[in-house]
Amino acid sequence: MKSQDETLEEWCRLLLRAFELEDVDVDINEVLSVAGVAAHSVVRPAAPLTTFIAGLATGLQCAAGQAPDVLAMQSAMDVARTAAKAYAAEEARAAAGSPAAGSAGTSAPSGTPGE
């Protein structure tokens, strides 16, 4: 029986092949880490949503020639992680009754792809 890591590696290769992206290197642990941050900082269903949007941002950045795939992926993951942590901090401040500096949904973290 395959381990979870082996299954994820195999699935990742298969999915990349299905999208004709065989030359793209995906850091599975980084994607899962960002998904975990989103799940624990926002709500569990935020994990797939966050990774989808980070992937979309990566693709758009690469298609526009703004960055090579590795840098675009890392940038998108960093933005997603920062946004999730900022959201959690904002929610904690709101729950504690502290005045908020701004809404988590109204300002993008610095380094947003496309800026």
PDB file of N, CA and C in Angstrom, residues 78-79 82 108-112 115:
ATOM      1  N   ASP A  78       3.048  33.167  -0.393  1.00  0.00           N
ATOM      2  CA  ASP A  78       3.362  34.141   0.656  1.00  0.00           C
ATOM      3  C   ASP A  78       2.198  35.096   0.892  1.00  0.00           C
ATOM      4  N   VAL A  79       1.595  35.575  -0.197  1.00  0.00           N
ATOM      5  CA  VAL A  79       0.452  36.482  -0.078  1.00  0.00           C
ATOM      6  C   VAL A  79      -0.714  35.769   0.605  1.00  0.00           C
ATOM      7  N   THR A  82       0.038  35.324   4.340  1.00  0.00           N
ATOM      8  CA  THR A  82      -0.051  36.614   5.021  1.00  0.00           C
ATOM      9  C   THR A  82      -1.505  37.052   5.180  1.00  0.00           C
ATOM     10  N   ALA A 108      -5.480  44.712   0.635  1.00  0.00           N
ATOM     11  CA  ALA A 108      -4.680  43.560   0.228  1.00  0.00           C
ATOM     12  C   ALA A 108      -3.332  43.644   0.925  1.00  0.00           C
ATOM     13  N   PRO A 109      -2.768  42.496   1.287  1.00  0.00           N
ATOM     14  CA  PRO A 109      -1.437  42.510   1.884  1.00  0.00           C
ATOM     15  C   PRO A 109      -0.427  42.972   0.852  1.00  0.00           C
ATOM     16  N   SER A 110       0.676  43.547   1.339  1.00  0.00           N
ATOM     17  CA  SER A 110       1.699  44.006   0.407  1.00  0.00           C
ATOM     18  C   SER A 110       2.267  42.804  -0.337  1.00  0.00           C
ATOM     19  N   GLY A 111       2.694  43.042  -1.552  1.00  0.00           N
ATOM     20  CA  GLY A 111       3.246  41.964  -2.356  1.00  0.00           C
ATOM     21  C   GLY A 111       2.203  41.212  -3.139  1.00  0.00           C
ATOM     22  N   THR A 112       0.983  41.733  -3.213  1.00  0.00           N
ATOM     23  CA  THR A 112      -0.054  41.053  -3.979  1.00  0.00           C
ATOM     24  C   THR A 112       0.361  40.967  -5.431  1.00  0.00           C
ATOM     25  N   GLU A 115       0.594  43.888  -8.489  1.00  0.00           N
ATOM     26  CA  GLU A 115       0.835  45.266  -8.057  1.00  0.00           C
ATOM     27  C   GLU A 115       2.035  45.819  -8.747  1.00  0.00           C
TER      28      GLU A 115
END
